[in-house]
CSV table of C-alpha atoms and ligand atoms in Angstrom, one decimal:
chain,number,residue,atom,x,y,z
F,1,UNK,CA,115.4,134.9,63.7
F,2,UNK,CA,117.2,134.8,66.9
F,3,UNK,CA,115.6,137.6,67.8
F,4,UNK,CA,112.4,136.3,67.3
F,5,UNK,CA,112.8,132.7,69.1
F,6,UNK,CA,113.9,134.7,72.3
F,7,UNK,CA,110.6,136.8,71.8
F,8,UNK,CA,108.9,134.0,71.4
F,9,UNK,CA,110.2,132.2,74.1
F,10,UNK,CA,109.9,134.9,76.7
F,11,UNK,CA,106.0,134.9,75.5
F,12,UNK,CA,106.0,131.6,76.4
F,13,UNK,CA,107.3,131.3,79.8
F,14,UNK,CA,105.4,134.6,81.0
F,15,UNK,CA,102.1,132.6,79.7
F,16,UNK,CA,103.0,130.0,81.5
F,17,UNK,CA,103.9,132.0,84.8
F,18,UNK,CA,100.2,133.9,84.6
F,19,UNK,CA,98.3,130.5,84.6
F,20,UNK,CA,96.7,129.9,88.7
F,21,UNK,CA,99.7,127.8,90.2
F,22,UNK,CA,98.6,124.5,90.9
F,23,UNK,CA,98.7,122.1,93.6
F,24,UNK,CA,100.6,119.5,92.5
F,25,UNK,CA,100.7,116.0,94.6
F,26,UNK,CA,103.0,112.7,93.6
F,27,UNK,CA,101.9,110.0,95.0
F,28,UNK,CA,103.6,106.9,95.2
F,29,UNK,CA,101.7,103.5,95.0
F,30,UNK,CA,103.4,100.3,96.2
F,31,UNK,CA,102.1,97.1,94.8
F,32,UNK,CA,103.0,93.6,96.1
F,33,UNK,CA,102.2,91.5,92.6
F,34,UNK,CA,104.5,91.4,89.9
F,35,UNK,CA,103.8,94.0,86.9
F,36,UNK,CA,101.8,91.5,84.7
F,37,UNK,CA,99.6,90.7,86.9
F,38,UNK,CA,95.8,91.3,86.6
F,39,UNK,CA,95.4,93.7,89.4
F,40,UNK,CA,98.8,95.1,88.8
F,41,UNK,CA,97.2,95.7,85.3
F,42,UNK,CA,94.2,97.3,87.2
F,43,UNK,CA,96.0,99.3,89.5
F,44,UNK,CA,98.3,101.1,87.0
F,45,UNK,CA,95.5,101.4,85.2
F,46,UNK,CA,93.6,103.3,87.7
F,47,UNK,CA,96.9,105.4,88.8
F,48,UNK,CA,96.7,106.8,84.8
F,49,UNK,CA,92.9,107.3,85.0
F,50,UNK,CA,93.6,109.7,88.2
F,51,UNK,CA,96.3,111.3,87.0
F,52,UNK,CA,94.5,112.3,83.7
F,53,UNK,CA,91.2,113.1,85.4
F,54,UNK,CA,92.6,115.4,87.7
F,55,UNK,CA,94.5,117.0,85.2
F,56,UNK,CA,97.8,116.0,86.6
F,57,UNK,CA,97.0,117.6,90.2
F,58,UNK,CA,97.5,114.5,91.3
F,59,UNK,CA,99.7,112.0,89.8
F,60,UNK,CA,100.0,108.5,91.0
F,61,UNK,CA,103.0,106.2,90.1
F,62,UNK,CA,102.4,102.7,90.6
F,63,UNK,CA,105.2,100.5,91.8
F,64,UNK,CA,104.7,96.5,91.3
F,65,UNK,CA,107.0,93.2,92.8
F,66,UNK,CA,106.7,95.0,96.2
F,67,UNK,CA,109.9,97.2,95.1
F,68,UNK,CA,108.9,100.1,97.2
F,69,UNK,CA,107.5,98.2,100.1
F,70,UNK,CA,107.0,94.7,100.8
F,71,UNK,CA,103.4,93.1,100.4
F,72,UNK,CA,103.9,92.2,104.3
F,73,UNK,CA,104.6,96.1,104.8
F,74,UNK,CA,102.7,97.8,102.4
F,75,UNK,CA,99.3,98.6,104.8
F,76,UNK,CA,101.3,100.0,107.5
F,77,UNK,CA,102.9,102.1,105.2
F,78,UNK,CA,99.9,103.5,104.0
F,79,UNK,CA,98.5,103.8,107.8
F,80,UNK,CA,101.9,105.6,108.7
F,81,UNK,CA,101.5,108.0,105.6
F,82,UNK,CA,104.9,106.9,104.7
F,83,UNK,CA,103.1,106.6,101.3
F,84,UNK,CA,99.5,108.1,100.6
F,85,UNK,CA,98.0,104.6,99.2
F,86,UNK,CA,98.6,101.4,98.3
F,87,UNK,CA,97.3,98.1,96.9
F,88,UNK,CA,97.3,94.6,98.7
F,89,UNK,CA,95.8,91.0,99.6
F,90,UNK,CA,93.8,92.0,103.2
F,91,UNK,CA,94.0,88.6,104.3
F,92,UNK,CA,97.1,89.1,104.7
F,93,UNK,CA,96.5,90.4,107.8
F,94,UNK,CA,94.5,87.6,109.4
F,95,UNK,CA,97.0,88.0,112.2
F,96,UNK,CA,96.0,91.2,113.3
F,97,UNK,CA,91.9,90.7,112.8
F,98,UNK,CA,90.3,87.5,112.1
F,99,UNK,CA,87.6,90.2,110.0
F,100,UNK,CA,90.4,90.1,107.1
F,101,UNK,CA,90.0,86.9,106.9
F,102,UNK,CA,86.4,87.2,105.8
F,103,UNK,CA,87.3,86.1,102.3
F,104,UNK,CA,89.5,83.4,103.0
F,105,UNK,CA,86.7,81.5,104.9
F,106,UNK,CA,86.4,77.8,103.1
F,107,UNK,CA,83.8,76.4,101.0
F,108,UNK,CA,81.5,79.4,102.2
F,109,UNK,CA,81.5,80.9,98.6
F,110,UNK,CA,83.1,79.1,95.6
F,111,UNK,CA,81.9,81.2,92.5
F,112,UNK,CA,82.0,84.6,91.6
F,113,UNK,CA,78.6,84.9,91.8
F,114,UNK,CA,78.3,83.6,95.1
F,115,UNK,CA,81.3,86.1,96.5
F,116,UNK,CA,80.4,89.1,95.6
F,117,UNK,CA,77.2,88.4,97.7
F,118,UNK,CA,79.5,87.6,100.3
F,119,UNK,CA,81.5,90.7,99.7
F,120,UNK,CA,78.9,93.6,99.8
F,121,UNK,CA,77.5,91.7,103.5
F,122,UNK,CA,80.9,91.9,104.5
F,123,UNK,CA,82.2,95.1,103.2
F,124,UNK,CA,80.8,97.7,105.8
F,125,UNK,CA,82.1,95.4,108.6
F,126,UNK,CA,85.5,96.2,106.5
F,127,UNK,CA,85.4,99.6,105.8
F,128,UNK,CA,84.4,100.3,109.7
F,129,UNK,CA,87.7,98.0,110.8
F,130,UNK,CA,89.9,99.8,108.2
F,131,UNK,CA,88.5,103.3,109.6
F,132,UNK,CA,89.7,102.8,112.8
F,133,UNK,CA,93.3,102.0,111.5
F,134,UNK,CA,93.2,105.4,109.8
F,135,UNK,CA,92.6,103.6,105.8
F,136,UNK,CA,89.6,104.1,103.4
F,137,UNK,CA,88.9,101.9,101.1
F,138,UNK,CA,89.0,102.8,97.4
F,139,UNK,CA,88.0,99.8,95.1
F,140,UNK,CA,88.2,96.1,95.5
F,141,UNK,CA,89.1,93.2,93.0
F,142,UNK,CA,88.5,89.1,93.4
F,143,UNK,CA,91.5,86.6,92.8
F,144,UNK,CA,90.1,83.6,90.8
F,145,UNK,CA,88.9,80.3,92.8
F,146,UNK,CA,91.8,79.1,95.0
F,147,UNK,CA,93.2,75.4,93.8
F,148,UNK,CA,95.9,73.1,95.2
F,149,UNK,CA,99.7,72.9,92.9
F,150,UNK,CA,101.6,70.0,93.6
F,151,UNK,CA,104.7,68.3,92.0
F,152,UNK,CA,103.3,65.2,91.7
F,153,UNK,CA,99.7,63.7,91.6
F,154,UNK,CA,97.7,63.7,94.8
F,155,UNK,CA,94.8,61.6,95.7
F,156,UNK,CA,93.7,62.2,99.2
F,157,UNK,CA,95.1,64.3,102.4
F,158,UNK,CA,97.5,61.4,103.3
F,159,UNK,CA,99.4,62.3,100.4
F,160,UNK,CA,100.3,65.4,101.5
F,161,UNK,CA,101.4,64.5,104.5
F,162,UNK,CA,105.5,66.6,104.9
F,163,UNK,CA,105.0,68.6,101.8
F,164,UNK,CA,106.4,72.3,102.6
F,165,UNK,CA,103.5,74.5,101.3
F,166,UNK,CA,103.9,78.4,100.5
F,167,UNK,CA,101.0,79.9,102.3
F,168,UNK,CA,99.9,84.0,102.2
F,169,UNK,CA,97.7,84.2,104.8
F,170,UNK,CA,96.7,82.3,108.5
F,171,UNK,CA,94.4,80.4,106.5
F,172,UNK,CA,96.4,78.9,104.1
F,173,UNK,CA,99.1,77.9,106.6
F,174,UNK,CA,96.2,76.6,108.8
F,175,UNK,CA,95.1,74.6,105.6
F,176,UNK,CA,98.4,73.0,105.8
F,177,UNK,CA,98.8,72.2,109.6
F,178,UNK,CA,95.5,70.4,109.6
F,179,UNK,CA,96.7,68.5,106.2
F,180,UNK,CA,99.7,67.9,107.2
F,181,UNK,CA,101.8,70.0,105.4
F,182,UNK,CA,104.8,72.5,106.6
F,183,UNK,CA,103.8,76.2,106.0
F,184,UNK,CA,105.9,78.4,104.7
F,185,UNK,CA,104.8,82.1,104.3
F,186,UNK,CA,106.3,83.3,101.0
F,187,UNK,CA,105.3,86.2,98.5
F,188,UNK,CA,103.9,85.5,95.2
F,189,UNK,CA,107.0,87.8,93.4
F,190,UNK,CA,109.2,85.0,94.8
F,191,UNK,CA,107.6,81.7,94.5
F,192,UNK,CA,109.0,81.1,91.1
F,193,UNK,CA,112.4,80.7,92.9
F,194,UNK,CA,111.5,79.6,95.9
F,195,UNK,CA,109.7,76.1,93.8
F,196,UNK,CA,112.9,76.0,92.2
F,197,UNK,CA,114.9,75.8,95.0
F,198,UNK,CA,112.4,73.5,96.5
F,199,UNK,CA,112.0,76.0,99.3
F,200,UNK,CA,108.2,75.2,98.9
F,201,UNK,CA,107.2,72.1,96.7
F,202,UNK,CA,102.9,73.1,97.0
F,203,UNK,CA,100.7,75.9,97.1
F,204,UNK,CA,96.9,77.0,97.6
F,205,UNK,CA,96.3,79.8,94.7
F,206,UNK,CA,94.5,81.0,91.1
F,207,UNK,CA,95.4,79.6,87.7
F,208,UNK,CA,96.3,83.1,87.5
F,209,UNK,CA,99.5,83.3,90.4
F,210,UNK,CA,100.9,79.6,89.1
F,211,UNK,CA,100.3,81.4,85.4
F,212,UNK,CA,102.1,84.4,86.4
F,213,UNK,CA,104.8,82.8,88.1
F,214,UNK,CA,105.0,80.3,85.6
F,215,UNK,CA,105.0,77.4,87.8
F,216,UNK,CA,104.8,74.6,85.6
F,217,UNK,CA,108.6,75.0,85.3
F,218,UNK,CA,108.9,73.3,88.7
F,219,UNK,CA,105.1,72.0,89.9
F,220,UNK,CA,103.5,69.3,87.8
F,221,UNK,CA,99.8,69.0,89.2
F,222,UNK,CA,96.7,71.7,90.0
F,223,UNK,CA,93.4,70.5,91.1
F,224,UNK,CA,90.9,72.6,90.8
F,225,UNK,CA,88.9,72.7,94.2
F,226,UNK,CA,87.2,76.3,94.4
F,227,UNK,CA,87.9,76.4,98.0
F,228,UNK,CA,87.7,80.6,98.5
F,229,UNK,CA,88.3,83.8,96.5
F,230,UNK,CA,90.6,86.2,98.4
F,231,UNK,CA,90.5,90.1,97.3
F,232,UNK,CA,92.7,92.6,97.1
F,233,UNK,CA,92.1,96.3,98.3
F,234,UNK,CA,93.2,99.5,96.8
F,235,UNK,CA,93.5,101.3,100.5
F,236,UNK,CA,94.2,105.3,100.8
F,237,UNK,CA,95.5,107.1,104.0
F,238,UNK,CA,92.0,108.7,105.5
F,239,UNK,CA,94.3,112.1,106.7
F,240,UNK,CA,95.1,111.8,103.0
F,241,UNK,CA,91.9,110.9,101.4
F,242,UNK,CA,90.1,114.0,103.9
F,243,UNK,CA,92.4,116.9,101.8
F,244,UNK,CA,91.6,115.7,98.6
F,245,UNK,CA,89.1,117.8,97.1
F,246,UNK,CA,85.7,117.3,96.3
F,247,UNK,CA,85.9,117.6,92.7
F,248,UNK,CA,89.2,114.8,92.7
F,249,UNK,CA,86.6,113.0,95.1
F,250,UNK,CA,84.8,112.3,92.8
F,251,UNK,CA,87.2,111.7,89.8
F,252,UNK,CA,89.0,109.2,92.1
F,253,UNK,CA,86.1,107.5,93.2
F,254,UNK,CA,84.8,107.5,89.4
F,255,UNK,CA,88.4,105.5,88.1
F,256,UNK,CA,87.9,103.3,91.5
F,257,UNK,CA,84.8,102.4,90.0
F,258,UNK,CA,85.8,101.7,86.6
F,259,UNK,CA,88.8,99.3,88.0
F,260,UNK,CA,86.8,97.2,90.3
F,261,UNK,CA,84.4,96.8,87.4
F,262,UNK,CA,87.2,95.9,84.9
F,263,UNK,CA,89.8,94.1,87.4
F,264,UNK,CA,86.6,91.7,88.0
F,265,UNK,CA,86.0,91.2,84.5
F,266,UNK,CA,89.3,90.2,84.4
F,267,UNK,CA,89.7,88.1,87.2
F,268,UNK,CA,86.5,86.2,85.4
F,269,UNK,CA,88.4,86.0,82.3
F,270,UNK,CA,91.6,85.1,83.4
F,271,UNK,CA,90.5,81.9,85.5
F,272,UNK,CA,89.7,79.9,82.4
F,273,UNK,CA,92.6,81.2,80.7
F,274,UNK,CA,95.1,80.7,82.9
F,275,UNK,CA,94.0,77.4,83.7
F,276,UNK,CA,94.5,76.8,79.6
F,277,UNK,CA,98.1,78.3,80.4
F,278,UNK,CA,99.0,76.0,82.9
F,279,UNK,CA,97.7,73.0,80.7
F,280,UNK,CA,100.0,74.2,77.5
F,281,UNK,CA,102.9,75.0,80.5
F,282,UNK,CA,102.4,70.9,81.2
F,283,UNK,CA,100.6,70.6,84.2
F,284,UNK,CA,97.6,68.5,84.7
F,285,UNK,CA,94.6,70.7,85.5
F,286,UNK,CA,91.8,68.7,86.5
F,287,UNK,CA,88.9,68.7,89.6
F,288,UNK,CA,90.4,67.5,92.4
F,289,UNK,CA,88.8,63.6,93.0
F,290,UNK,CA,85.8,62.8,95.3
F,291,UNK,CA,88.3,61.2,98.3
F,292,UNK,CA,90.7,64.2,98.3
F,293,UNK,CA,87.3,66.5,98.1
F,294,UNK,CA,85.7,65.2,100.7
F,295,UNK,CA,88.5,65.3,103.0
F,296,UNK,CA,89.5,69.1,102.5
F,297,UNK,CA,85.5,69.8,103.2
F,298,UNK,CA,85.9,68.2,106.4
F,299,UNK,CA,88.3,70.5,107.1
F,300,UNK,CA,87.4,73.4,106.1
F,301,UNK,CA,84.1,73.1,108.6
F,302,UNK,CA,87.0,72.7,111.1
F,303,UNK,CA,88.6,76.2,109.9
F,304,UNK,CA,84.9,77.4,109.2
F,305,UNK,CA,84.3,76.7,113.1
F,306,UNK,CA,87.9,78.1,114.1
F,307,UNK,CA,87.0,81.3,112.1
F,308,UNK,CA,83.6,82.0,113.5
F,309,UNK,CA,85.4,81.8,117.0
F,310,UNK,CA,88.1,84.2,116.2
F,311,UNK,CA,85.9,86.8,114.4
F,312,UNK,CA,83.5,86.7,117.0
F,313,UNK,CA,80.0,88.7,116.7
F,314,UNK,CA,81.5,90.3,113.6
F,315,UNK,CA,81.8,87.0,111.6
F,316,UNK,CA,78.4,85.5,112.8
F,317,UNK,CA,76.8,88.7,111.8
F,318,UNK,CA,78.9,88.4,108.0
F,319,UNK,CA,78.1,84.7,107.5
F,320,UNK,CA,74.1,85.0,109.0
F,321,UNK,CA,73.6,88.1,106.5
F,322,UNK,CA,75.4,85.9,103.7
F,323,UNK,CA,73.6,82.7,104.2
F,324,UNK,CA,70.1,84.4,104.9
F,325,UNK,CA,70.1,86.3,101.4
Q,401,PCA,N1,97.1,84.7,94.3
Q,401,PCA,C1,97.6,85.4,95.4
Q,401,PCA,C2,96.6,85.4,96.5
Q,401,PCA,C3,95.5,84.6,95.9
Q,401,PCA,C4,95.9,84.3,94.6
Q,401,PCA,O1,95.2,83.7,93.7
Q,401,PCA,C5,98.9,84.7,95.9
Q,401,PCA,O2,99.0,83.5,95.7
Q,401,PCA,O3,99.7,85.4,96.6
């Protein structure tokens, strides 16, 4: 019996040592949301559809809560190769182009409908900024309508006035400026805590982040004001993306597909039920009223006008395509 496992096991391994060696890649995939999250969801998602397309030649571990890097960090890394790819909010990056801020522009688009319009004018202005920082873009997925959380109820601008507000991009700290408000640039895997602490006591986001975060535990108020939809961007290294082969081109691109198709069904799906969430959580979820309405249109054309100026030809030529469709 012995005798025969050995056989049998020497059969094995020199079966195994006659198949073509093949190239086998790891690649790392750094994710700033926390693990739940929708496009956390999506990304890992995607990462598994890779992996199994390519037949393990490439396997992709997905790595949420900004463990490996940083949301903050986690495009550089990807320009720097220090990992091959990576997911995160562009807008984030307002500070380097006013472009990334495309999505972030106020009142310009407030449905779904409406964005994605505004996303396939914009996206080859995108795709030619990310190319020269050495990135390609891979898939794309909406956040739900943006809203204002509050701990207490709030009626028009004056209201706000000293309130420390968590903002993620230049537009949502200049959101609070012109209300106001004192910005505070804080990740969404640490806004649970930093509400607790009172760190921040207000946000702009989705149902879905004040879901996720589970900020009814400290925040007692979102009004529901549609004011943008910000995106997220599965980004790969272009040195990176230009050895892959054709044939896991085209699987990669295929499981792209397939997650910005289901990350936006999601993101649809998820805005009414989150808001539901916050609701059983305790908050009031409600439209925000006419007064308070009027006043954050008012300045959004004042951030509207500020954008335009700092994105230059670039954002005339995004907003002219959008508006003349
Ligand atoms: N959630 C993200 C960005 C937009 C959103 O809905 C956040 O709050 O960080």
């Amino acid at each position: 019996m012995k005798t025969l496992t050995t056989t049998l096991a020497a059969l094995a391994t020199a079966a195994l040592a006659t198949l073509p060696a093949m190239a086998q890649e790891k690649w790392d995939l750094p994710m700033a949301y926390s693990a739940s999250n929708f496009h956390s969801v999506t990304g890992a998602e995607f990462a598994q559809c890779v992996t199994t397309g390519t037949g393990g030649a490439i396997e992709i571990t997905t790595h949420p809560s900004g463990s490996l890097f940083a949301g903050a960090d986690i495009k550089r890394a990807v320009q720097t190769e220090q990992v091959p790819i990576g997911e995160r909010l562009l807008s984030g990056h307002q500070n380097e182009s006013a472009i990334f801020g495309w999505d972030s522009v106020p009142f310009l688009v407030s449905s779904f409908d409406q964005h994605e319009k505004l996303y396939e004018v914009a996206k080859p202005y995108l795709e030619e900024l990310l190319a020269e920082q050495n990135l390609t873009l891979l898939y794309s997925v909406p956040w739900p309508p943006q809203g204002l959380y509050f701990n207490k109820e709030v009626n028009s601008v004056a209201d706000m006035e000293g309130i420390k507000f968590r903002s993620y991009n230049n537009a949502t700290a200049r959101l609070a400026e012109l209300t106001g408000m004192l910005p505070v640039q804080i990740e969404a895997a640490e806004i649970s805590q930093a509400f607790a602490t009172g760190v921040a006591e207000s946000m702009v986001s989705s149902g879905a982040t004040g879901y996720d975060r589970k900020v009814w535990e400290s925040l007692s108020h979102f009004y529901e004001v549609d004011a943008w939809l910000p995106r997220n961007y599965m980004l790969i290294n272009s040195d990176v993306w230009a050895d892959v082969s054709e044939a896991n081109k085209n699987i990669i691109n295929a499981c792209a597909g397939m997650a910005e198709y289901a990350g936006t069904w999601r993101a649809k799906e998820y805005t009414g039920f989150t808001l539901a969430g916050l609701a059983a959580g305790g908050m009031t979820v409600a439209p925000a009223g006419d007064t308070l309405m009027a006043e954050l249109k008012a300045i959004g054309e004042t951030m509207t006008a500020e954008w335009l100026e700092a994105a230059g030809e670039t954002g005339k030529n995004i907003v002219d395509a959008y508006n003349a469709q």
